[in-house]
Coordinates of C-alpha atoms in Angstrom, one line a residue:
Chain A
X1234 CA 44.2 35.5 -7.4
X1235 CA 43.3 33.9 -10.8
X1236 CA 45.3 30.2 -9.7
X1237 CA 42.4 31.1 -6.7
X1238 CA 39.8 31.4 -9.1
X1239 CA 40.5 28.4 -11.2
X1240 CA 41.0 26.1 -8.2
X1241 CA 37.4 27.1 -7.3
X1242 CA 36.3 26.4 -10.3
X1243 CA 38.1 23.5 -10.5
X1244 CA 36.7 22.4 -7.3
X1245 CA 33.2 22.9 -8.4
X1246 CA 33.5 21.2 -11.6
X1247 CA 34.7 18.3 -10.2
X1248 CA 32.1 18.2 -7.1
X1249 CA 29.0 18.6 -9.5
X1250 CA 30.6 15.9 -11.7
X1251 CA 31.0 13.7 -8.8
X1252 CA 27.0 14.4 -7.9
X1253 CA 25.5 14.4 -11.1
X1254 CA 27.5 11.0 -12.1
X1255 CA 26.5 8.4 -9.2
X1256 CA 23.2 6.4 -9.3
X1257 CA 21.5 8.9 -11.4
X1258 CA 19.2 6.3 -12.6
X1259 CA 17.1 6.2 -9.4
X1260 CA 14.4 9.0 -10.1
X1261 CA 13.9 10.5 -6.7
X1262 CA 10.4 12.7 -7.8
X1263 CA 9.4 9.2 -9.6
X1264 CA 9.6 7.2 -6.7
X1265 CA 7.9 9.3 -4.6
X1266 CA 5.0 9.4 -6.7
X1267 CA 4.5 5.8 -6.9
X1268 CA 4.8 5.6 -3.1
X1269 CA 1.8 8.0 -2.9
X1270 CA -0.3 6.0 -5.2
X1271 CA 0.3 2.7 -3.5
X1272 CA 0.1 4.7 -0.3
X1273 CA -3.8 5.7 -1.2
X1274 CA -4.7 2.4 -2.3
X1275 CA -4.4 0.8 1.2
X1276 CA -8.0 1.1 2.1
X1277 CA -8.7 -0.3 -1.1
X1278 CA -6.9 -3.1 -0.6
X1279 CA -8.3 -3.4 3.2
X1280 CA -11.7 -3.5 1.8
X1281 CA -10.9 -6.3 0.0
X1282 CA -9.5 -7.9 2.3
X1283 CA -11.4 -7.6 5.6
X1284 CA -14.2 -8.6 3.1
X1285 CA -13.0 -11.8 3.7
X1286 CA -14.4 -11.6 7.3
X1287 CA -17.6 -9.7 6.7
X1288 CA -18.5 -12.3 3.6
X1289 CA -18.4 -14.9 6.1
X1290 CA -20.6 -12.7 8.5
X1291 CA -23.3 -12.4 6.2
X1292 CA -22.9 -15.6 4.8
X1293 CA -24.0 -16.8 8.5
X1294 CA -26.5 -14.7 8.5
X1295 CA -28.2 -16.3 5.6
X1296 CA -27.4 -19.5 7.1
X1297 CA -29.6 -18.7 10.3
X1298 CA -32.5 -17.2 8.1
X1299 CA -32.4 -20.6 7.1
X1300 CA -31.7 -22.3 9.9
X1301 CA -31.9 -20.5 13.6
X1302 CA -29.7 -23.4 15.2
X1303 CA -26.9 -22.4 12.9
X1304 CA -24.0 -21.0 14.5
X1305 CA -20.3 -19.5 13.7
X1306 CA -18.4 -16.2 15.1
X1307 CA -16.3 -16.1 12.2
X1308 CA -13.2 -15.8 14.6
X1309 CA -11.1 -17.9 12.2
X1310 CA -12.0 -16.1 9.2
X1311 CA -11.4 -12.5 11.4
X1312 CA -7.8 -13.9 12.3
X1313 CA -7.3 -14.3 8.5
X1314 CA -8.7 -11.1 7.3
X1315 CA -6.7 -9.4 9.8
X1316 CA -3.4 -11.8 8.4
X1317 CA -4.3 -11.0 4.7
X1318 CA -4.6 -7.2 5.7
X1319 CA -1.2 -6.5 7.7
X1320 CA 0.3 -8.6 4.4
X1321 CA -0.7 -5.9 2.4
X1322 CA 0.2 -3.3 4.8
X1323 CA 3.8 -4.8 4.7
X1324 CA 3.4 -4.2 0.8
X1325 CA 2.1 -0.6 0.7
X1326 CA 4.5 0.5 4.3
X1327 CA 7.8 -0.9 2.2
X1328 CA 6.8 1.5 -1.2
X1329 CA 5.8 4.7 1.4
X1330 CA 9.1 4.0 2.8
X1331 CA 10.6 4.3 -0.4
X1332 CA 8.8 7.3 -1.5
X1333 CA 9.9 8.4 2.5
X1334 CA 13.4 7.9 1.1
X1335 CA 13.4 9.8 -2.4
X1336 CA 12.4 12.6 0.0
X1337 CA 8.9 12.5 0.2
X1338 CA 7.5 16.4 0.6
X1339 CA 10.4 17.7 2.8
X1340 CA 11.5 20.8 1.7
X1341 CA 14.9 21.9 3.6
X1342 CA 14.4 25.4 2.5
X1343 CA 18.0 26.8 1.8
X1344 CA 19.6 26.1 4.7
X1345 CA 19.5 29.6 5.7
X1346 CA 22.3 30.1 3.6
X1347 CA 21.4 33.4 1.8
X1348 CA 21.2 35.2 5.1
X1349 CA 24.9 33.4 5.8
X1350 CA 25.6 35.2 2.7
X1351 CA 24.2 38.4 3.2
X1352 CA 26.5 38.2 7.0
X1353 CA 29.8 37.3 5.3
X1354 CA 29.3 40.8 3.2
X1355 CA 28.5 43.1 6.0
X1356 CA 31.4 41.3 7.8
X1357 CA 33.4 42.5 4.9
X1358 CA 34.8 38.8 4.3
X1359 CA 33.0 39.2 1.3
X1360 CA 32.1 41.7 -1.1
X1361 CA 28.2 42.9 -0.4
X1362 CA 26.4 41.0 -3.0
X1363 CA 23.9 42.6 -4.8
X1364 CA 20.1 40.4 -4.8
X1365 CA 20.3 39.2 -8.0
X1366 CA 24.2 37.8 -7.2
X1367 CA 23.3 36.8 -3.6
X1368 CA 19.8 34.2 -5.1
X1369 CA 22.0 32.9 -7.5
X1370 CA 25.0 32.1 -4.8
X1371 CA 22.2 30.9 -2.8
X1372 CA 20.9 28.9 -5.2
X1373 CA 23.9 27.5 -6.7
X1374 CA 25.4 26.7 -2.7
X1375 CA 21.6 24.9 -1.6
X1376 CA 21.5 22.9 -5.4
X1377 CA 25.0 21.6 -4.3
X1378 CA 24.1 20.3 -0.9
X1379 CA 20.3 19.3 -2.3
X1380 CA 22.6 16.9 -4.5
X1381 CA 24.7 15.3 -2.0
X1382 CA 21.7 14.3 0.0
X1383 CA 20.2 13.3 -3.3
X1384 CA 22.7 11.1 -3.8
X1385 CA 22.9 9.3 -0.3
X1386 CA 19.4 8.8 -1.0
X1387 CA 19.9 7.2 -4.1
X1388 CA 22.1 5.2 -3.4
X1389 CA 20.1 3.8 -0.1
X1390 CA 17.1 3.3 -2.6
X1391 CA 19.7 1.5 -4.9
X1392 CA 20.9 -1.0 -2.4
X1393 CA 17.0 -1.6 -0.9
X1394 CA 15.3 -1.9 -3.8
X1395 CA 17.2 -4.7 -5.8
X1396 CA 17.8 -6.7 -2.6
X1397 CA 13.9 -6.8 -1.4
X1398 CA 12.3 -7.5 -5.0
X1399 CA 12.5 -11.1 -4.8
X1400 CA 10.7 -11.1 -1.8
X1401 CA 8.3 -8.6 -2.8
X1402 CA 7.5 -10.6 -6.1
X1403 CA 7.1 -13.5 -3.9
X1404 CA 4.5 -12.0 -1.3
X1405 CA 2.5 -11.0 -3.7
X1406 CA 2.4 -13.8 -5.7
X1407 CA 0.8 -15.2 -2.7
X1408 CA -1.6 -12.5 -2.0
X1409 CA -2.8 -13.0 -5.5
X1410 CA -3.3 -16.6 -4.8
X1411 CA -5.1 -15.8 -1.4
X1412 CA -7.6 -13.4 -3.1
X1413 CA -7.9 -15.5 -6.6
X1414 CA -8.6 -19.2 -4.9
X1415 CA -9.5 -18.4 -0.8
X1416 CA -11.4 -15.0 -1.3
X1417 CA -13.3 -16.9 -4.6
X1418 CA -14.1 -20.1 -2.1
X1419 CA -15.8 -17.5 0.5
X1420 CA -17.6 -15.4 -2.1
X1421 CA -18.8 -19.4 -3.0
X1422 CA -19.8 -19.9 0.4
X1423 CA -21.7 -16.7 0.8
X1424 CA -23.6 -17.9 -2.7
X1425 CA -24.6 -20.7 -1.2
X1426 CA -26.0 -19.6 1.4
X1427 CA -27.9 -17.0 -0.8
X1428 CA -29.4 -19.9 -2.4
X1429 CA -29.7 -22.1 0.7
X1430 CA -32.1 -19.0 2.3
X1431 CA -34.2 -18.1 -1.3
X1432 CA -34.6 -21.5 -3.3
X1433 CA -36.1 -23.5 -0.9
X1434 CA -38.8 -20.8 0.2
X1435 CA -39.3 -20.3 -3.8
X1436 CA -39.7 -24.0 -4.6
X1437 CA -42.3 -24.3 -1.8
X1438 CA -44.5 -21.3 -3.0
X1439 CA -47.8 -23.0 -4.0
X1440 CA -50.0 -21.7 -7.1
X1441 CA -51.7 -18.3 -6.8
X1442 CA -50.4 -15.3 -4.6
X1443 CA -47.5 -17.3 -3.0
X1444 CA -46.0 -17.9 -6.4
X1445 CA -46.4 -14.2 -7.2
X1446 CA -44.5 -13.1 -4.0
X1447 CA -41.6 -15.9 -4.8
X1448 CA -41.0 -13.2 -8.2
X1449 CA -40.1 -10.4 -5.5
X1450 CA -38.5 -13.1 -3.5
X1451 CA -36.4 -14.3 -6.5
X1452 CA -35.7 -10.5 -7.3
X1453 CA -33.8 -10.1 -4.1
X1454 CA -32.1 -13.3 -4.4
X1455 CA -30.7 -12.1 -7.7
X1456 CA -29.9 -8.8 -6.5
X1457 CA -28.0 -10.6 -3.6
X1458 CA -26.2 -12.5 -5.7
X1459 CA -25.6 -8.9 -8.2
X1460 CA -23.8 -7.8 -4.5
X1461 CA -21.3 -10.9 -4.4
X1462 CA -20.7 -10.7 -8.5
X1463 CA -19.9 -7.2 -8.1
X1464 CA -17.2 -8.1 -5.0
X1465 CA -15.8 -11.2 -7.3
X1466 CA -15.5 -8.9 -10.5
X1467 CA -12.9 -6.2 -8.0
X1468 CA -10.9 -9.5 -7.5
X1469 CA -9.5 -8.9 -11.0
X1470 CA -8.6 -5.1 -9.9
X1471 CA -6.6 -6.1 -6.9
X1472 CA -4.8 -8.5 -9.2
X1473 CA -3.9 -6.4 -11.4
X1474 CA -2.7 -3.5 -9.0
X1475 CA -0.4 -6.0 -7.2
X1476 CA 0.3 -7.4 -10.5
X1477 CA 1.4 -3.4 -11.1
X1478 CA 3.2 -3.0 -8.5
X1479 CA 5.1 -6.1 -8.4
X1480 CA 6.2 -5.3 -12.1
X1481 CA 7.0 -1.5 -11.5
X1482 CA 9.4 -2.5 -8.6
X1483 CA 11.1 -5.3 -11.0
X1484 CA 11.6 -2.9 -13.8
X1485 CA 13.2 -0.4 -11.0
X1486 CA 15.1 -3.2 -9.6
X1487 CA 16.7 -4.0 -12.9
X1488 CA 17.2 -0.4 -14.3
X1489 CA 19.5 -0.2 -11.3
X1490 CA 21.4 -3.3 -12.0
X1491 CA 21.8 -2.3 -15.3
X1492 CA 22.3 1.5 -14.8
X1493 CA 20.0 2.3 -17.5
X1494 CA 19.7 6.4 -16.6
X1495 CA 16.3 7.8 -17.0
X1496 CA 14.5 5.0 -17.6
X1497 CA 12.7 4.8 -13.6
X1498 CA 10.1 7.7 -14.7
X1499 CA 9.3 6.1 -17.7
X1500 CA 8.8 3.2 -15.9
X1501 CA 6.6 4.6 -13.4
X1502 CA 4.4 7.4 -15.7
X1503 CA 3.3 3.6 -17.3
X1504 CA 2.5 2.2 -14.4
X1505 CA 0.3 5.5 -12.7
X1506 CA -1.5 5.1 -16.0
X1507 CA -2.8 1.6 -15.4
X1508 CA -2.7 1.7 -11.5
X1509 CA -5.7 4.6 -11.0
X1510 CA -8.4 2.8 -12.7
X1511 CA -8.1 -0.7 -10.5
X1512 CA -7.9 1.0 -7.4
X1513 CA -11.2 3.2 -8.1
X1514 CA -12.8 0.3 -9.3
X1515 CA -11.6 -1.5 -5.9
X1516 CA -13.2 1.5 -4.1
X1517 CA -16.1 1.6 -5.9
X1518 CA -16.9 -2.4 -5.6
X1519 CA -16.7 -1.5 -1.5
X1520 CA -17.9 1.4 -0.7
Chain B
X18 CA -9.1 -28.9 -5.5
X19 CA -8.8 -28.0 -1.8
X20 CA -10.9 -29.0 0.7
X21 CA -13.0 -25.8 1.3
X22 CA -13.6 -25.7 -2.5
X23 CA -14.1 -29.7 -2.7
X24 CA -16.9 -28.6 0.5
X25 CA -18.6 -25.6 -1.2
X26 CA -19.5 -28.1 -4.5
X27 CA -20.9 -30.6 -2.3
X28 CA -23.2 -28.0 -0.3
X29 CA -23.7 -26.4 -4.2
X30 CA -24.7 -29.8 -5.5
X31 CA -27.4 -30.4 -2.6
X32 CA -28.8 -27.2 -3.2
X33 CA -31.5 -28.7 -6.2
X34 CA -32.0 -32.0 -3.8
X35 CA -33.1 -29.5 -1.3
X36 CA -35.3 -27.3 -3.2
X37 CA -37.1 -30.8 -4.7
X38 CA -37.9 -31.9 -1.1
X39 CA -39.3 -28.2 0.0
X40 CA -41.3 -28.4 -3.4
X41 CA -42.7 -31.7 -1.5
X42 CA -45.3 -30.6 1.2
X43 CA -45.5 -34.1 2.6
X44 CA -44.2 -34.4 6.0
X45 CA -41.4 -37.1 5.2
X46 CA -40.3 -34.5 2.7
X47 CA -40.4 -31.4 4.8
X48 CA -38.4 -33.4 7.2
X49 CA -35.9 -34.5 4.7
X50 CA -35.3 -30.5 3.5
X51 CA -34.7 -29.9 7.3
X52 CA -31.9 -32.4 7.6
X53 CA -30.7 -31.1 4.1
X54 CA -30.5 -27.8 5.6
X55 CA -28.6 -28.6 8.1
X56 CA -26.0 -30.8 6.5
X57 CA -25.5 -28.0 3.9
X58 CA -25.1 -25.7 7.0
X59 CA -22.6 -28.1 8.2
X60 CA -20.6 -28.7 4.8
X61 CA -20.6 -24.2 4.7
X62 CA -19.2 -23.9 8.4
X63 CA -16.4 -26.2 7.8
X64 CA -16.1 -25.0 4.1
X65 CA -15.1 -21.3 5.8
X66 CA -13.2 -22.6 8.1
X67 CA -11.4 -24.6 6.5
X68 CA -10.6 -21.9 3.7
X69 CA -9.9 -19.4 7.0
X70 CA -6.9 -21.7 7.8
X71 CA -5.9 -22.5 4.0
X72 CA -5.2 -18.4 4.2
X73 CA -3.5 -18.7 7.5
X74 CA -0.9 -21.0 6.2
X75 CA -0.1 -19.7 2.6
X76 CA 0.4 -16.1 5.0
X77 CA 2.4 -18.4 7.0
X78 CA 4.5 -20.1 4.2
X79 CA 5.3 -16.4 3.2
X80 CA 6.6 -15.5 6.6
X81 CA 10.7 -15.1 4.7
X82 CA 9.2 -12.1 2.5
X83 CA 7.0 -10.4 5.2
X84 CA 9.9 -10.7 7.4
X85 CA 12.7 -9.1 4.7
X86 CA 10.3 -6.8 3.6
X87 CA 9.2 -5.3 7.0
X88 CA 13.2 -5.4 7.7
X89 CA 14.1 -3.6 4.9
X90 CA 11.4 -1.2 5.3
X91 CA 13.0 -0.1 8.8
X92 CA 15.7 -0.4 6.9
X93 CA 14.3 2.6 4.5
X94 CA 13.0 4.5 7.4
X95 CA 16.2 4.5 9.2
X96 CA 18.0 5.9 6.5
X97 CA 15.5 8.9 5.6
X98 CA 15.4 9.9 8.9
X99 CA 19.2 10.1 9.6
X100 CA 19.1 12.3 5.8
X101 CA 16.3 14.2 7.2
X102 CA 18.4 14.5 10.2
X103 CA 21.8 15.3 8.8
X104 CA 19.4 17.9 6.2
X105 CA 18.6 19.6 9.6
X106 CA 22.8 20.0 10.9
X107 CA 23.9 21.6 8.0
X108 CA 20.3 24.0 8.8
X109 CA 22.3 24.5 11.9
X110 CA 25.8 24.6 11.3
X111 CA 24.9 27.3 8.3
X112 CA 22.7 29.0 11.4
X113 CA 25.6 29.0 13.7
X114 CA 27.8 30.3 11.2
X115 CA 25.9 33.0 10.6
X116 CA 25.1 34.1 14.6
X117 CA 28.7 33.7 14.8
X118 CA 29.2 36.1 12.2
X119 CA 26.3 38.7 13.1
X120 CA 28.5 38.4 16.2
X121 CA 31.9 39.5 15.0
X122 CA 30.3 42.1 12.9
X123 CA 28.1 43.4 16.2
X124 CA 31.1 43.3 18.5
X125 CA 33.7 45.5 15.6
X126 CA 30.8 47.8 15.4
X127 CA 30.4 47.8 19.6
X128 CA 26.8 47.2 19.3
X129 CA 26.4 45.4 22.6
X130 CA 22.5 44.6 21.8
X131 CA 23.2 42.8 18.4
X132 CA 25.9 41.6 20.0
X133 CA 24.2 39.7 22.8
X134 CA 21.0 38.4 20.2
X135 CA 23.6 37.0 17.9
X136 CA 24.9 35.2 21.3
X137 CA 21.7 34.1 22.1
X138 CA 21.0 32.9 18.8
X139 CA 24.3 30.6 18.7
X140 CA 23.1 29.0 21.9
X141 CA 20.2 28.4 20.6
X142 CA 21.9 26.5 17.2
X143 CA 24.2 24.8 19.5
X144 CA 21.3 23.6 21.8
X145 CA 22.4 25.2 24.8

């Protein structure tokens, strides 16, 4: 009976050693947290983005205000606004898959095993346990399978996220250059135009009440122009979220190589920190 | 510089030219801020366009990472849902256990209605 007892015992030990000991470093309630912060960003970044399209809409507006024969549909500039957006899909789906992975909101309850319990006692193959002994059975038997499964997800998430962050690193580095040089050379466009619709009709205003209307007319312009600062100036804040992200995944790429335990939520309380205020200042520069 | 940038600093720079010739209510200059209108019309279109497609192939030349990305993504997706799955068996098997139980208990105690629930209940875990 007692060599019974210790061989449990034994057993135990060595299965919560075995659980507790492998890829430890991946912090499953971390990760999912980052994946739902990237995850509420995407229309943030879509604003941006489809901006792309819509700046070249209004920029040919102001074209034909200033010219009627003027013409574009903007399909090109749609096909690339669509482009740049399922790129930054492809961004935010791989970190929700992630967070999918650390285990997201499921909750398995517990597996049904305290009514298994509460059967084996009235079957008399084991003693009846009283409610305090049967949660804590319960609890003890659902924390032991919680942590295998833990573990096979940890370990998926350690083989993903090392092998993708090179590529990661590398798509993003490009949507940064999209929305630092391409989105600028729109915004420019749409500027121009501004200025190709206003200036002339100002510079043409003659002394007396036309020159006092080309004050209200230069008002507009400059609130016009106040628009297109104000969707430049959120350039900055999608940089620096991708720039987030991109770093976040590096550090958690190399904390797994290196096996440094505990460091992922340190690593990712940092980064929810900084993340927030860009995104709500992307949101705010399009809503 | 690239070309729709090179395009939007030519069509910037004729911006003044133009305003001088509207400030000009003589017809040769009205005429001239026309034709100025359209050309930096012109130098816009093909400034977007040519941007549109500068996008199009820096997407392009970063087809590699979209594609590893979006594979290891199904990749990630896979995997939860066969842990999400497997989360669900032992669920079942502990389910089944149980019925199986209720059932051995029911049928020592000759209680035929318990009996038959428990029954039920393990067809029901076993998916029959």
């Amino acid at each position: 009976m007692r060599f019974g007892r210790l061989c449990v015992s034994l057993f135990v030990l060595v299965a919560v050693a075995l659980l507790t000991g492998c890829r430890q470093n991946v912090d499953l309630e971390a990760l999912a947290a980052l994946s739902k912060s990237v995850g509420d960003s995407q229309a943030a970044f879509a604003s941006l983005s489809e901006d792309f399209h819509q700046s070249c809409v209004r920029t040919v507006g102001w074209q034909r205000a200033a010219d009627p024969n003027t013409f574009s549909d903007c399909a090109e500039e749609a096909r690339a606004a669509r482009q740049w957006t399922s790129a930054d899909s492809v961004v935010t789906a791989y970190i929700a898959s992630l967070g999918a992975l650390a285990g997201g909101a499921s909750d398995p309850g517990d597996y049904g095993i305290s009514d298994f319990f509460q059967t084996l006692g009235n079957a008399g193959v084991t003693k009846t346990f009283k409610a305090d002994q049967l949660k804590a059975a319960t609890g003890f038997t659902k924390s032991l399978i919680d942590n295998f499964f833990k573990v096979k997800r940890r370990e998926e998430l350690a083989t993903v996220i090392p092998a993708v962050d090179a590529s990661l690193n590398g798509l993003i580095a490009t949507l940064k250059e999209v929305a630092r040089t391409n989105y600028v050379n729109q915004l420019t466009s749409e500027r121009t135009a501004v200025k190709l619709f206003f200036e002339p009709n100002i510079a043409r205003a003659k002394p007396g009440l036309e020159t006092l209307y080309a004050f209200t007319f230069r008002e507009t312009e400059r609130e016009e122009q106040a628009k297109i600062d104000d969707k430049q100036a959120a350039i900055a804040n999608y940089i620096a979220a991708l720039d987030q992200i991109s770093a976040t995944h590096h550090k958690i790429a190399e904390a797994i190589k290196n096996n440094r335990t505990a460091d992922v939520a340190g690593i990712i309380r940092g980064y929810a920190a900084e993340y927030g205020p860009d995104i709500r200042a992307l949101q705010k520069a399009f809503k | 510089m690239n070309l729709a940038r090179a395009l939007n600093a030519i069509a910037g720079n004729l911006i003044p030219l133009l305003n001088s010739a509207s400030a000009d209510p003589s017809p040769e200059s009205q005429a001239n801020a026309a034709s100025l209108t359209r050309v930096i019309n012109a130098l816009l279109t093909d400034a977007m366009q040519a941007n549109a497609l500068d996008v199009e192939q820096k997407l392009a030349a970063a087809a590699d990472a979209l594609q590893r990305l979006t594979a290891f993504t199904t990749q990630a997706d896979a995997a939860s849902q066969r842990l999400a799955k497997q989360q669900s068996n032992v669920t079942r098997f502990v389910s089944l256990a149980t019925n199986v139980g209720k059932l051995i208990v029911a049928a020592a105690s000759g209680n035929v209605v318990a009996a038959g629930t428990a029954i039920g209940s393990a067809c029901g875990d076993l998916g029959i």
